[in-house]
Amino acid sequence: MASWTYDADLTKDKDRVRFLVQDTVSTRQLFQDQEIKWVLSQEPNVYMAAAALCDIQATKARNVSSKTVGSLS
């Protein structure tokens, strides 16, 4: 089951990664806990894990299309 948690005490690597990628607001969740934990298991430290997640987020953003309505876009 997917979950999203954040503790601003930053005692866990998962929370440190969330802080580094600014995934700290529960109403704007970027990654689930399990996704972060898996990336942490693949990378040597929290900084490399955060960088990998930023790459993933940038890839997701490329798929966002723009829309124009009248003079607004």
Coordinates of N, CA and C in Angstrom, one line a residue:
M1 N 0.8 -1.2 0.0 CA 0.0 0.0 0.0 C 0.9 1.2 0.0
A2 N 0.6 2.2 -0.8 CA 1.4 3.4 -1.0 C 1.1 4.3 0.2
S3 N 2.2 5.0 0.6 CA 2.0 6.0 1.7 C 2.9 7.2 1.5
W4 N 2.5 8.3 2.1 CA 3.3 9.5 2.1 C 3.4 10.0 3.5
T5 N 4.7 10.2 4.0 CA 4.9 10.7 5.3 C 6.1 11.6 5.3
Y6 N 6.1 12.6 6.2 CA 7.2 13.5 6.3 C 7.3 14.0 7.7
D7 N 8.5 13.9 8.3 CA 8.8 14.4 9.6 C 9.9 15.5 9.5
A8 N 9.6 16.7 9.8 CA 10.6 17.8 9.7 C 11.8 17.7 10.6
D9 N 11.8 16.7 11.5 CA 13.0 16.5 12.4 C 14.2 16.0 11.5
L10 N 13.9 15.4 10.4 CA 14.9 14.9 9.4 C 15.8 13.9 10.0
T11 N 15.2 13.0 10.9 CA 16.0 11.9 11.5 C 16.2 10.7 10.6
K12 N 15.3 10.6 9.5 CA 15.3 9.5 8.6 C 15.8 9.9 7.2
D13 N 16.5 9.1 6.6 CA 17.0 9.4 5.2 C 15.8 9.8 4.3
K14 N 14.7 9.1 4.4 CA 13.6 9.4 3.6 C 13.1 10.8 3.7
D15 N 13.1 11.3 4.9 CA 12.7 12.7 5.2 C 13.7 13.7 4.7
R16 N 15.0 13.3 4.8 CA 16.1 14.2 4.3 C 15.9 14.3 2.8
V17 N 15.6 13.2 2.1 CA 15.5 13.3 0.6 C 14.2 14.1 0.3
R18 N 13.1 13.9 1.0 CA 11.9 14.7 0.8 C 12.3 16.2 0.9
F19 N 13.0 16.6 2.0 CA 13.4 17.9 2.2 C 14.3 18.5 1.0
L20 N 15.2 17.7 0.5 CA 16.1 18.1 -0.6 C 15.3 18.3 -1.9
V21 N 14.3 17.5 -2.1 CA 13.5 17.6 -3.4 C 12.3 18.5 -3.1
Q22 N 12.1 19.0 -1.9 CA 11.0 19.8 -1.5 C 9.6 19.1 -1.8
D23 N 9.6 17.9 -1.3 CA 8.3 17.1 -1.3 C 7.8 17.0 0.1
T24 N 7.5 18.2 0.7 CA 7.2 18.3 2.1 C 5.8 18.7 2.4
V25 N 5.0 18.8 1.4 CA 3.6 19.3 1.6 C 2.6 18.1 1.2
S26 N 1.9 17.6 2.2 CA 1.0 16.4 1.9 C 0.0 16.6 0.8
T27 N -0.4 17.9 0.6 CA -1.4 18.1 -0.4 C -0.8 18.2 -1.8
R28 N 0.5 18.2 -1.9 CA 1.2 18.2 -3.2 C 2.3 17.1 -3.2
Q29 N 1.9 15.9 -3.1 CA 2.8 14.8 -3.0 C 3.5 14.5 -4.3
L30 N 4.8 14.4 -4.3 CA 5.5 14.1 -5.5 C 5.9 12.6 -5.6
F31 N 6.3 12.0 -4.5 CA 6.8 10.6 -4.4 C 6.2 9.9 -3.2
Q32 N 5.9 8.7 -3.3 CA 5.5 7.9 -2.2 C 6.7 7.4 -1.4
D33 N 6.5 7.1 -0.1 CA 7.6 6.6 0.7 C 8.3 5.4 0.1
Q34 N 7.6 4.5 -0.5 CA 8.2 3.3 -1.0 C 9.1 3.6 -2.2
E35 N 8.7 4.6 -3.0 CA 9.5 5.0 -4.1 C 10.9 5.6 -3.6
I36 N 10.8 6.5 -2.6 CA 12.0 7.1 -2.1 C 12.9 6.0 -1.5
K37 N 12.3 5.1 -0.7 CA 13.1 4.1 -0.1 C 13.8 3.2 -1.1
W38 N 13.1 2.9 -2.2 CA 13.8 2.1 -3.3 C 14.9 2.9 -3.9
V39 N 14.7 4.2 -4.2 CA 15.8 5.0 -4.8 C 17.0 5.0 -3.8
L40 N 16.7 5.2 -2.5 CA 17.7 5.2 -1.5 C 18.5 3.9 -1.5
S41 N 17.9 2.8 -1.8 CA 18.6 1.5 -1.8 C 19.4 1.4 -3.1
Q42 N 19.2 2.2 -4.1 CA 20.0 2.1 -5.3 C 21.1 3.2 -5.4
E43 N 21.1 4.2 -4.5 CA 22.1 5.3 -4.6 C 22.9 5.2 -3.3
P44 N 24.2 5.8 -3.4 CA 25.1 5.7 -2.3 C 24.8 6.7 -1.1
N45 N 24.0 7.7 -1.4 CA 23.7 8.7 -0.3 C 22.4 9.4 -0.6
V46 N 22.0 10.2 0.4 CA 20.7 11.0 0.2 C 20.8 12.0 -0.9
Y47 N 22.0 12.6 -1.1 CA 22.1 13.6 -2.2 C 22.0 13.0 -3.6
M48 N 22.6 11.8 -3.8 CA 22.4 11.1 -5.1 C 21.0 10.6 -5.3
A49 N 20.3 10.2 -4.2 CA 18.9 9.8 -4.3 C 18.1 11.0 -4.6
A50 N 18.3 12.1 -4.0 CA 17.5 13.3 -4.3 C 17.7 13.7 -5.7
A51 N 19.0 13.7 -6.2 CA 19.2 14.0 -7.6 C 18.5 13.1 -8.6
A52 N 18.5 11.8 -8.2 CA 17.8 10.8 -9.1 C 16.3 11.1 -9.1
L53 N 15.7 11.5 -8.0 CA 14.3 11.8 -7.9 C 14.0 13.1 -8.6
C54 N 14.9 14.1 -8.6 CA 14.7 15.3 -9.4 C 14.7 15.0 -10.9
D55 N 15.6 14.1 -11.3 CA 15.6 13.7 -12.7 C 14.3 13.1 -13.1
I56 N 13.7 12.2 -12.2 CA 12.4 11.6 -12.5 C 11.3 12.6 -12.5
Q57 N 11.4 13.6 -11.6 CA 10.3 14.6 -11.6 C 10.4 15.5 -12.9
A58 N 11.6 15.8 -13.3 CA 11.8 16.6 -14.6 C 11.3 15.8 -15.8
T59 N 11.5 14.5 -15.8 CA 10.9 13.7 -16.9 C 9.4 13.7 -16.8
K60 N 8.8 13.6 -15.7 CA 7.4 13.7 -15.6 C 6.9 15.1 -16.1
A61 N 7.6 16.1 -15.8 CA 7.2 17.5 -16.2 C 7.2 17.7 -17.7
R62 N 8.1 16.9 -18.4 CA 8.2 17.0 -19.8 C 6.9 16.6 -20.5
N63 N 6.1 15.7 -19.8 CA 4.9 15.2 -20.4 C 3.7 16.1 -20.1
V64 N 3.9 17.2 -19.4 CA 2.8 18.2 -19.2 C 2.7 19.0 -20.4
S65 N 1.4 19.1 -20.9 CA 1.2 19.9 -22.1 C 0.6 21.2 -21.7
S66 N 0.7 22.2 -22.5 CA 0.2 23.5 -22.2 C -1.1 23.7 -22.9
K67 N -1.9 24.6 -22.4 CA -3.2 24.9 -23.0 C -3.4 26.4 -23.1
T68 N -4.0 26.9 -24.1 CA -4.3 28.3 -24.3 C -5.8 28.5 -24.5
V69 N -6.3 29.4 -23.7 CA -7.8 29.8 -23.8 C -7.8 31.3 -23.9
G70 N -8.2 31.8 -25.1 CA -8.1 33.2 -25.3 C -6.7 33.7 -25.2
S71 N -6.5 34.7 -24.4 CA -5.2 35.3 -24.3 C -4.4 34.7 -23.1
L72 N -5.0 33.7 -22.4 CA -4.3 33.0 -21.3 C -3.7 31.7 -21.7
S73 N -2.6 31.4 -21.2 CA -2.0 30.1 -21.5 C -1.2 29.6 -20.3

